[in-house]
N, CA, C and O of each residue as an XYZ file, in Angstrom:
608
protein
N       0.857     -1.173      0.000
C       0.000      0.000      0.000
C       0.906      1.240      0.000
O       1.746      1.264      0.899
N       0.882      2.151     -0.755
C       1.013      3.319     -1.445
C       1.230      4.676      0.417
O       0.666      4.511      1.499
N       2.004      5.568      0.103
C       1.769      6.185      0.940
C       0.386      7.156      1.077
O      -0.024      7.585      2.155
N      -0.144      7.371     -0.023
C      -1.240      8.084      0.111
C      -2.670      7.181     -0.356
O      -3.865      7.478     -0.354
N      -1.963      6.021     -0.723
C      -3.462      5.067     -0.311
C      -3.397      4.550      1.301
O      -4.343      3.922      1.776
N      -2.389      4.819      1.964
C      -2.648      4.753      3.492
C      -2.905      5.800      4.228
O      -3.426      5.758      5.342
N      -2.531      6.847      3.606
C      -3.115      8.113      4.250
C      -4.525      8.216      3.744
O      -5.223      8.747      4.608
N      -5.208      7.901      2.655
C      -6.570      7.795      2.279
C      -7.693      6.932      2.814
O      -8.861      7.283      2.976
N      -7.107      5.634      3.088
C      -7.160      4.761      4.114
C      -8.416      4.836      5.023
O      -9.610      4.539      4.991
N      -7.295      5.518      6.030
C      -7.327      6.072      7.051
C      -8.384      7.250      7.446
O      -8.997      7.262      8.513
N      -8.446      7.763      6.915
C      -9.207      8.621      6.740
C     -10.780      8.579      6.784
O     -11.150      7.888      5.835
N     -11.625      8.945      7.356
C     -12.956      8.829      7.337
C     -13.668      9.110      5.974
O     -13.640     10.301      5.661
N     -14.460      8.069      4.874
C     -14.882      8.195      4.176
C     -15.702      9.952      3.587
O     -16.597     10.525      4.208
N     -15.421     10.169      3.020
C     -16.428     11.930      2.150
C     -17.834     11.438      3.312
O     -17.979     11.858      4.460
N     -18.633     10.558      2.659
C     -19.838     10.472      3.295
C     -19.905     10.999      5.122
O     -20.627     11.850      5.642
N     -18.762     10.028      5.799
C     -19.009     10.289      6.921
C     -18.716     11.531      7.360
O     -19.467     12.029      8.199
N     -17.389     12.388      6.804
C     -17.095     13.570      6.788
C     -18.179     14.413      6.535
O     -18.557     15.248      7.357
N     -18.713     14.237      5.415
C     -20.016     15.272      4.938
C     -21.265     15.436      5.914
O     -21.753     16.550      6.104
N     -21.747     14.335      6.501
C     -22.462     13.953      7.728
C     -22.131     15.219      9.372
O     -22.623     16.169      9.981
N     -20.814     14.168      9.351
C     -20.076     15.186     10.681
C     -20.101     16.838     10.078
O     -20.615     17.679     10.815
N     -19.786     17.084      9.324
C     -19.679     18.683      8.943
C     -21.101     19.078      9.205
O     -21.390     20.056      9.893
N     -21.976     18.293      8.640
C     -23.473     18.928      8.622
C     -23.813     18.731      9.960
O     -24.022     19.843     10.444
N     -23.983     17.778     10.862
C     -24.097     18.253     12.254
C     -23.081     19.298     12.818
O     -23.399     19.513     13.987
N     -22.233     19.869     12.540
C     -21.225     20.815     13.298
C     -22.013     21.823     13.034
O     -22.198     22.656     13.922
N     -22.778     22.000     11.503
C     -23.154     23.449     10.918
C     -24.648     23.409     12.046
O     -24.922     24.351     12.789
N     -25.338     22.337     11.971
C     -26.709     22.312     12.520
C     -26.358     23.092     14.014
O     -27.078     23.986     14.460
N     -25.110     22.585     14.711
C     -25.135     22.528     15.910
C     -24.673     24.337     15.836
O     -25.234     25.165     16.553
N     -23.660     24.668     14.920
C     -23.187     25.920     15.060
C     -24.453     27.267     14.674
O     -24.351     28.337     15.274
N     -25.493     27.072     13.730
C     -26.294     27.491     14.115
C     -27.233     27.867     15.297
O     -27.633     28.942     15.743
N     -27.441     26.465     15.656
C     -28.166     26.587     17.257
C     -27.313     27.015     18.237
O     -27.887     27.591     19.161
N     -26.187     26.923     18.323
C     -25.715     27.707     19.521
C     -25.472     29.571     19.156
O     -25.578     30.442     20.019
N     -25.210     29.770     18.012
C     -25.182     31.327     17.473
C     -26.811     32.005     17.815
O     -27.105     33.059     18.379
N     -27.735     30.876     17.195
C     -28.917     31.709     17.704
C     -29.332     31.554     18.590
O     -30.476     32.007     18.572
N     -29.003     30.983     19.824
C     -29.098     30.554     21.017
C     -28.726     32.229     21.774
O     -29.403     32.998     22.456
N     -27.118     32.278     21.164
C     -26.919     33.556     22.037
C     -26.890     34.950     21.195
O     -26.233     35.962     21.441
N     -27.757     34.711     20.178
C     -28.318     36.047     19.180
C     -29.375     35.605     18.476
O     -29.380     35.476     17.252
N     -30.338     35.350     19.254
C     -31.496     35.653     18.604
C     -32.330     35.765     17.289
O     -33.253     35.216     16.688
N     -31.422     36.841     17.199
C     -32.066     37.903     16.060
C     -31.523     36.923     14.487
O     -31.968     37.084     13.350
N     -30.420     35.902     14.955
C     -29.970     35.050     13.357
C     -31.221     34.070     13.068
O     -31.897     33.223     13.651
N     -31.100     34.794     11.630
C     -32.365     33.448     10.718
C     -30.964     33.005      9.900
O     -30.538     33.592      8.904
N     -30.475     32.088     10.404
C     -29.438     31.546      9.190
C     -30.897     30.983      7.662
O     -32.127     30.935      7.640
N     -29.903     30.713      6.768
C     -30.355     30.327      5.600
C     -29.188     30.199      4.524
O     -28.529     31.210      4.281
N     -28.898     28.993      3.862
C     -28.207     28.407      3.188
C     -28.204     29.363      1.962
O     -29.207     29.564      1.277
N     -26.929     29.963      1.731
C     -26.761     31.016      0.548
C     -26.023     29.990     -0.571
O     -26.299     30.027     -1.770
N     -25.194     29.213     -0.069
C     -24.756     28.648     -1.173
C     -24.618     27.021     -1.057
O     -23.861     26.525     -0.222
N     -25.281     26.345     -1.816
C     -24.936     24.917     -1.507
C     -23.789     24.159     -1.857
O     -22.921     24.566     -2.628
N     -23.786     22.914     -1.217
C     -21.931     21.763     -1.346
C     -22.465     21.221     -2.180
O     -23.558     20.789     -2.548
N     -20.824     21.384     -2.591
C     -20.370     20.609     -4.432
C     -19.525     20.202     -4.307
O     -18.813     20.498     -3.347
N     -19.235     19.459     -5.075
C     -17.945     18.100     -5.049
C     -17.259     18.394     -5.655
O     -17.730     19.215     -6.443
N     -15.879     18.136     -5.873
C     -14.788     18.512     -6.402
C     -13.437     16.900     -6.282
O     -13.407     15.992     -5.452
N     -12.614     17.141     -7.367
C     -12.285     16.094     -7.354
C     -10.393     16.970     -6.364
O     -10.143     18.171     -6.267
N      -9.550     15.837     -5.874
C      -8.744     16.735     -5.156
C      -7.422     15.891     -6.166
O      -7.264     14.780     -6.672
N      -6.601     17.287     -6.061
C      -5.130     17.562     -6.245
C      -4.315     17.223     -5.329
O      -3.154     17.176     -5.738
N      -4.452     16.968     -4.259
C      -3.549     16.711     -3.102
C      -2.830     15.023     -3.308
O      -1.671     14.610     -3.299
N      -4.138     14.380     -3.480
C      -3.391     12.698     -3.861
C      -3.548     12.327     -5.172
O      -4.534     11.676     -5.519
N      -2.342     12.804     -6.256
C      -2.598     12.766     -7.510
C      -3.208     11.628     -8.004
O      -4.160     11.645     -8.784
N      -2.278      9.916     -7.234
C      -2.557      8.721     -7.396
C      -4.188      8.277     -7.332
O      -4.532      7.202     -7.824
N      -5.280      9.285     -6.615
C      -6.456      9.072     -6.443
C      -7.140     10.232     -6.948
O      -8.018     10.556     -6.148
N      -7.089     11.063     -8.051
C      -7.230     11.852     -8.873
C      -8.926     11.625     -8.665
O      -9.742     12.409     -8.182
N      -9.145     10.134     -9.264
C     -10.620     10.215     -9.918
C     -11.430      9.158     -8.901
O     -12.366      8.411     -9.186
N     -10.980      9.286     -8.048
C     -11.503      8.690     -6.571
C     -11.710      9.507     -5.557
O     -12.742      9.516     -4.885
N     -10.622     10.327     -5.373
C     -10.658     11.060     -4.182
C     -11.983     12.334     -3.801
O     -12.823     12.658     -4.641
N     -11.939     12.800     -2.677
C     -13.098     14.306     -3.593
C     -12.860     15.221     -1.869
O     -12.555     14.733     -0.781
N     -13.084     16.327     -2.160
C     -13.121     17.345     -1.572
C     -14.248     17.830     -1.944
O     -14.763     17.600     -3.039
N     -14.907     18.818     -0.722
C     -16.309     19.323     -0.816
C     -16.317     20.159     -0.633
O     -15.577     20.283      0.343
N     -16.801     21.341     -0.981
C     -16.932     22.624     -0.342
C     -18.282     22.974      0.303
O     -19.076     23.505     -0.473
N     -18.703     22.788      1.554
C     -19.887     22.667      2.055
C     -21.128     23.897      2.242
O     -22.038     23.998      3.065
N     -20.901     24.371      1.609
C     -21.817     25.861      1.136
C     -21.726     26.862      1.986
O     -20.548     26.876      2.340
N     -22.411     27.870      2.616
C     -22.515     28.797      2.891
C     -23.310     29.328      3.357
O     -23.965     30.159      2.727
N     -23.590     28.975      4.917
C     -24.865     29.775      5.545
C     -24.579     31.135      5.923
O     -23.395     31.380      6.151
N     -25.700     32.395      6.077
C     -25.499     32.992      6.336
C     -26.989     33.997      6.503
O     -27.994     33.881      5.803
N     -26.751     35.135      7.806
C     -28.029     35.490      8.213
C     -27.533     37.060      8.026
O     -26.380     37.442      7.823
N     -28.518     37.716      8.129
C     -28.580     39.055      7.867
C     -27.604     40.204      8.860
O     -27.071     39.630      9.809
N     -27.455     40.957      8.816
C     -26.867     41.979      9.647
C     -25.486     41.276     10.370
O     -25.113     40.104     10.346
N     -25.006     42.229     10.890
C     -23.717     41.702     11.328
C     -23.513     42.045     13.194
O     -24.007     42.843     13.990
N     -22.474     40.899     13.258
C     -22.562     41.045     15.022
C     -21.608     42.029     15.387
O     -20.466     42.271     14.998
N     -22.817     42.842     16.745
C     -21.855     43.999     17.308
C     -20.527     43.881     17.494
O     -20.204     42.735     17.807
N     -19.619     44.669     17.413
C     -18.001     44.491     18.149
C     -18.395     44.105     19.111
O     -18.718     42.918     19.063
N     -18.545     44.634     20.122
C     -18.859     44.305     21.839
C     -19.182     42.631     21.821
O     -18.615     41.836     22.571
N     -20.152     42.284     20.866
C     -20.600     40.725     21.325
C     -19.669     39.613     20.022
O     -19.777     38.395     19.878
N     -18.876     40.504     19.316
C     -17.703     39.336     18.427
C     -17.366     38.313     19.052
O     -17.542     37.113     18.843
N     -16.678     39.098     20.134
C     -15.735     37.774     21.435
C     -16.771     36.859     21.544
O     -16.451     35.722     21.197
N     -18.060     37.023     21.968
C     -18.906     35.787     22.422
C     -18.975     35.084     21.232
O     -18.564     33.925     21.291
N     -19.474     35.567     19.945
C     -19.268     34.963     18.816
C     -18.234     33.822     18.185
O     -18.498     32.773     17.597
N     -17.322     34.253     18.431
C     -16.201     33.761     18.582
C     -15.726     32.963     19.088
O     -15.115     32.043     18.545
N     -15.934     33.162     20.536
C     -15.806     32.070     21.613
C     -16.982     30.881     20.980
O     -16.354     29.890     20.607
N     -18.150     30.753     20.811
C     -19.289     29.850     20.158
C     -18.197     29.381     19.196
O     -17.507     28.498     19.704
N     -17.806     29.754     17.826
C     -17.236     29.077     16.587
C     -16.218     28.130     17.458
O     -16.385     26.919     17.601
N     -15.145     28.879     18.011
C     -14.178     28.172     18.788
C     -14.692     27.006     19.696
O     -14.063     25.983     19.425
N     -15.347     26.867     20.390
C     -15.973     25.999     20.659
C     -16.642     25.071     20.097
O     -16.259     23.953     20.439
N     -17.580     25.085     19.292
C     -18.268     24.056     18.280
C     -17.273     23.582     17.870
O     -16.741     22.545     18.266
N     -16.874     24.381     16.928
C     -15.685     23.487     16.028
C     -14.762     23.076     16.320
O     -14.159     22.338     15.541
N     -14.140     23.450     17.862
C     -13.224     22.204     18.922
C     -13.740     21.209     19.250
O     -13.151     20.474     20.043
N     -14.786     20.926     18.833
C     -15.591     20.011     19.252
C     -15.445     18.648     18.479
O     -15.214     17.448     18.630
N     -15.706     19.533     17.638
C     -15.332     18.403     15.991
C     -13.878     18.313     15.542
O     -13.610     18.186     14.348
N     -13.146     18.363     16.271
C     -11.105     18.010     15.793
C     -10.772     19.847     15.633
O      -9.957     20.431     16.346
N     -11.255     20.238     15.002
C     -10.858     21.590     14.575
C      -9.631     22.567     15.774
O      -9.728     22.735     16.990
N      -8.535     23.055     14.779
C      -7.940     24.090     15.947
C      -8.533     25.202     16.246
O      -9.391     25.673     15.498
N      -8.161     25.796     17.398
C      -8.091     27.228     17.934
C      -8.803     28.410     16.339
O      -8.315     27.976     15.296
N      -9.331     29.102     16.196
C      -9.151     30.170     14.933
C      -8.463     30.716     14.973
O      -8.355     31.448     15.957
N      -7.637     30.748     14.075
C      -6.971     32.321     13.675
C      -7.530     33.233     13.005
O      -8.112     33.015     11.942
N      -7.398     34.609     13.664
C      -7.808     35.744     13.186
C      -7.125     36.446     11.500
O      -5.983     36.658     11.092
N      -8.432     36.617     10.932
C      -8.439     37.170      9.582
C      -8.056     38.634      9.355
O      -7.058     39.159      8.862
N      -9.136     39.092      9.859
C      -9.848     40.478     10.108
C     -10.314     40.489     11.507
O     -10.737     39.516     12.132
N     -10.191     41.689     11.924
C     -10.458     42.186     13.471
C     -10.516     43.622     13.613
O      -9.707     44.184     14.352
N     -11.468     44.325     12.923
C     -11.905     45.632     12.911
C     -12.944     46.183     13.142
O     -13.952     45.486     13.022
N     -13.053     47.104     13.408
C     -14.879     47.802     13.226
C     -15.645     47.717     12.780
O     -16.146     48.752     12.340
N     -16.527     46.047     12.482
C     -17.682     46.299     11.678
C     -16.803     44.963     10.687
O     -17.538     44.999      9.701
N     -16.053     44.185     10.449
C     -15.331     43.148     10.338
C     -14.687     42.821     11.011
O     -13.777     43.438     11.565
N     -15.179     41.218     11.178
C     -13.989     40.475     12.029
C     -14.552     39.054     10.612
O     -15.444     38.964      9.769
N     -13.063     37.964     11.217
C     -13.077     37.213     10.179
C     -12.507     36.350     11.030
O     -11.782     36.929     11.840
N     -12.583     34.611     11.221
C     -11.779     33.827     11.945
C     -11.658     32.258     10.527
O     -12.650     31.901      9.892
N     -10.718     31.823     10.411
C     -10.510     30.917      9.892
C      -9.888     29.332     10.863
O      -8.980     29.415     11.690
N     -10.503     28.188     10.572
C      -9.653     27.615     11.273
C      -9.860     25.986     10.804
O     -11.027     25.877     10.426
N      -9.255     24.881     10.711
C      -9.132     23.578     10.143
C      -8.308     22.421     10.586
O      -7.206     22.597     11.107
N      -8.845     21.181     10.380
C      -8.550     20.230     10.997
C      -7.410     19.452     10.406
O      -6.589     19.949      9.635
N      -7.404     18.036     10.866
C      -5.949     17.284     10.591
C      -6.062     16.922      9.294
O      -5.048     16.804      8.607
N      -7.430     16.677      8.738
C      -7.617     15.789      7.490
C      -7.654     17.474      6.109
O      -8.076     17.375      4.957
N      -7.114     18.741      6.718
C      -7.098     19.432      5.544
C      -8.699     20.368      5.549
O      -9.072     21.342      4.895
N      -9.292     19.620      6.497
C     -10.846     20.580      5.740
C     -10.388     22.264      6.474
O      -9.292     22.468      6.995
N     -11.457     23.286      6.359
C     -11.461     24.752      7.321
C     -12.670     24.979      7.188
O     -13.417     24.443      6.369
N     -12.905     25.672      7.870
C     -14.262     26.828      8.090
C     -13.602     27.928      8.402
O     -12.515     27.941      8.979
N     -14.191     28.837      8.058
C     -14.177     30.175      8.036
C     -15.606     30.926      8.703
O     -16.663     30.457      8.282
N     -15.678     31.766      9.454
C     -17.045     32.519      9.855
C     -16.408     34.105     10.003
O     -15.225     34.412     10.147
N     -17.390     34.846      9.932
C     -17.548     36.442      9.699
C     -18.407     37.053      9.836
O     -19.447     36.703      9.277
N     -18.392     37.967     10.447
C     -19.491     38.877     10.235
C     -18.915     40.682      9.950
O     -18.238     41.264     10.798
N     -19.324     41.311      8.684
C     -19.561     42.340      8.203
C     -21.058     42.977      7.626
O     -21.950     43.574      8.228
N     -20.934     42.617      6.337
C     -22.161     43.575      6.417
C     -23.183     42.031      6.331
O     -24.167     42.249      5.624
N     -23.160     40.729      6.823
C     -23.942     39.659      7.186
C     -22.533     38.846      7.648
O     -21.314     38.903      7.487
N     -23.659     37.982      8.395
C     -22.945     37.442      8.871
C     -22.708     36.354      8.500
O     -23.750     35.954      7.980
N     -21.458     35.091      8.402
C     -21.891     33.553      7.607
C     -20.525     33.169      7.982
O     -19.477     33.796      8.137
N     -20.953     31.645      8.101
C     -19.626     30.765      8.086
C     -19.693     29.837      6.388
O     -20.466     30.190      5.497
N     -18.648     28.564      6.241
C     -18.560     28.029      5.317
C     -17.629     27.176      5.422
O     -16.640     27.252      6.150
N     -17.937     26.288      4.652
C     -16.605     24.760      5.141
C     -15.935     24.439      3.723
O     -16.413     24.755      2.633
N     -14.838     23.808      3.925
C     -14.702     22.598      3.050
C     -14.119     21.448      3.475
O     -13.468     21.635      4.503
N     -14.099     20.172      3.022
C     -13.462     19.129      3.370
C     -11.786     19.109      2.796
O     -11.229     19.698      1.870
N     -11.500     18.521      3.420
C      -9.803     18.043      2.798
C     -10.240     16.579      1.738
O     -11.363     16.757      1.266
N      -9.741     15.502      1.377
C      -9.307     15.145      0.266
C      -9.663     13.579      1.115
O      -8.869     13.133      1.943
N     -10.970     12.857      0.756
C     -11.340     11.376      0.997
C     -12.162     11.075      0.197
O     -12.940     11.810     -0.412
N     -11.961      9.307      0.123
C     -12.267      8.397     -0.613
C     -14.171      8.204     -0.278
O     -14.641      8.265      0.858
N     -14.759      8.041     -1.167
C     -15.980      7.393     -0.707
C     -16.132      6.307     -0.021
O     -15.162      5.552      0.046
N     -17.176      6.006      0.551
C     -16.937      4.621      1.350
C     -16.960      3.369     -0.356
O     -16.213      2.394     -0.273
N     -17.621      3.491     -1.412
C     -17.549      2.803     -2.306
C     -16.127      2.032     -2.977
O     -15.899      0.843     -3.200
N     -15.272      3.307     -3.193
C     -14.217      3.424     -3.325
C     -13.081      2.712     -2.355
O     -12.275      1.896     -2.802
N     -13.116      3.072     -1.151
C     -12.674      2.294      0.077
C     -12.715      1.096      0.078
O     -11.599      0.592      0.204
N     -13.636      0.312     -0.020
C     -14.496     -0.886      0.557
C     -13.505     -1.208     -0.918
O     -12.360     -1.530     -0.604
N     -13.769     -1.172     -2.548
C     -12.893     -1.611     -3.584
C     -11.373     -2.067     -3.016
O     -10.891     -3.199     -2.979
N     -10.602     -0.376     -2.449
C      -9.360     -0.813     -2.380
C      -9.186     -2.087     -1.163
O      -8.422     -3.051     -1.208
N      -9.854     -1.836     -0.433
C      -9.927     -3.261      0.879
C     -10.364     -4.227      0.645
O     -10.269     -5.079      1.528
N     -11.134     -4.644     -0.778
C     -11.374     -5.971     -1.106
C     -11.152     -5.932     -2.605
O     -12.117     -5.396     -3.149
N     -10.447     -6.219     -3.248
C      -9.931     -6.044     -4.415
C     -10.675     -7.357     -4.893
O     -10.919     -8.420     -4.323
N     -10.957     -6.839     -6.242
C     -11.613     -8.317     -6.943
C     -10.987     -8.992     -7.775
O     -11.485    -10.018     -8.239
């Protein structure tokens, strides 16, 4: 086995990834409007598949997702960013994700980016709306998987 068919491996199938991301977003909603109210999230842009560059050897197997783009109207006060913030940081420590690093951190923009071991990030912001957005890093379908582990 190949070094990046063991790093592919390994790796939690797209499906299950795509799953876990969508509960992180469900959950990161409910805790944002938990402590703001005033968010009607609503899906601005939907996930699409993409094939990944990272493991050339799995070109037309592999896939990366970019998981769309929620996002709710108006943007969060300076004063209540930090709590904001603190919420993303949290959820998404939840799910493997590091610490955010700061993008933007100004008057009326702030921006935090931050991503896990397998390559995926999210990003969240608020300016003139507010929204986060994901993508995955670079795994096999479970279809695909299950092939290389039982070869015919």
């Amino acid at each position: 086995m190949d070094d990046q068919e063991a790093e592919l491996m390994q790796r939690p199938s797209i499906e299950e990834v795509h799953q876990r991301y969508s509960e992180m977003d469900a959950k990161l909603k409910q805790e944002l409007g938990a402590a703001f109210p005033w968010m009607q999230w609503e899906r601005v842009r939907d996930p699409n598949r993409a094939s990944c560059a990272d493991f050339d050897a799995y070109k037309d197997d592999a896939e990366g997702w970019t998981l769309g783009i929620w996002g709710t109207q108006g943007n969060i006060p300076d004063a209540e960013w930090p709590r904001a913030q603190q919420i993303f940081a949290e959820v998404t420590g939840e799910y493997g994700f590091t610490p955010p690093r700061i993008l933007a951190d100004r008057p009326a923009q702030h921006d935090v980016t931050t991503s896990d071991r397998y390559g995926a990030t999210y990003k969240f912001g608020s300016g003139k709306r507010t929204s986060f957005s994901g993508s995955t890093g670079c795994h096999l379908p479970q279809a695909a998987k299950d092939k290389l582990q039982n070869p015919s």
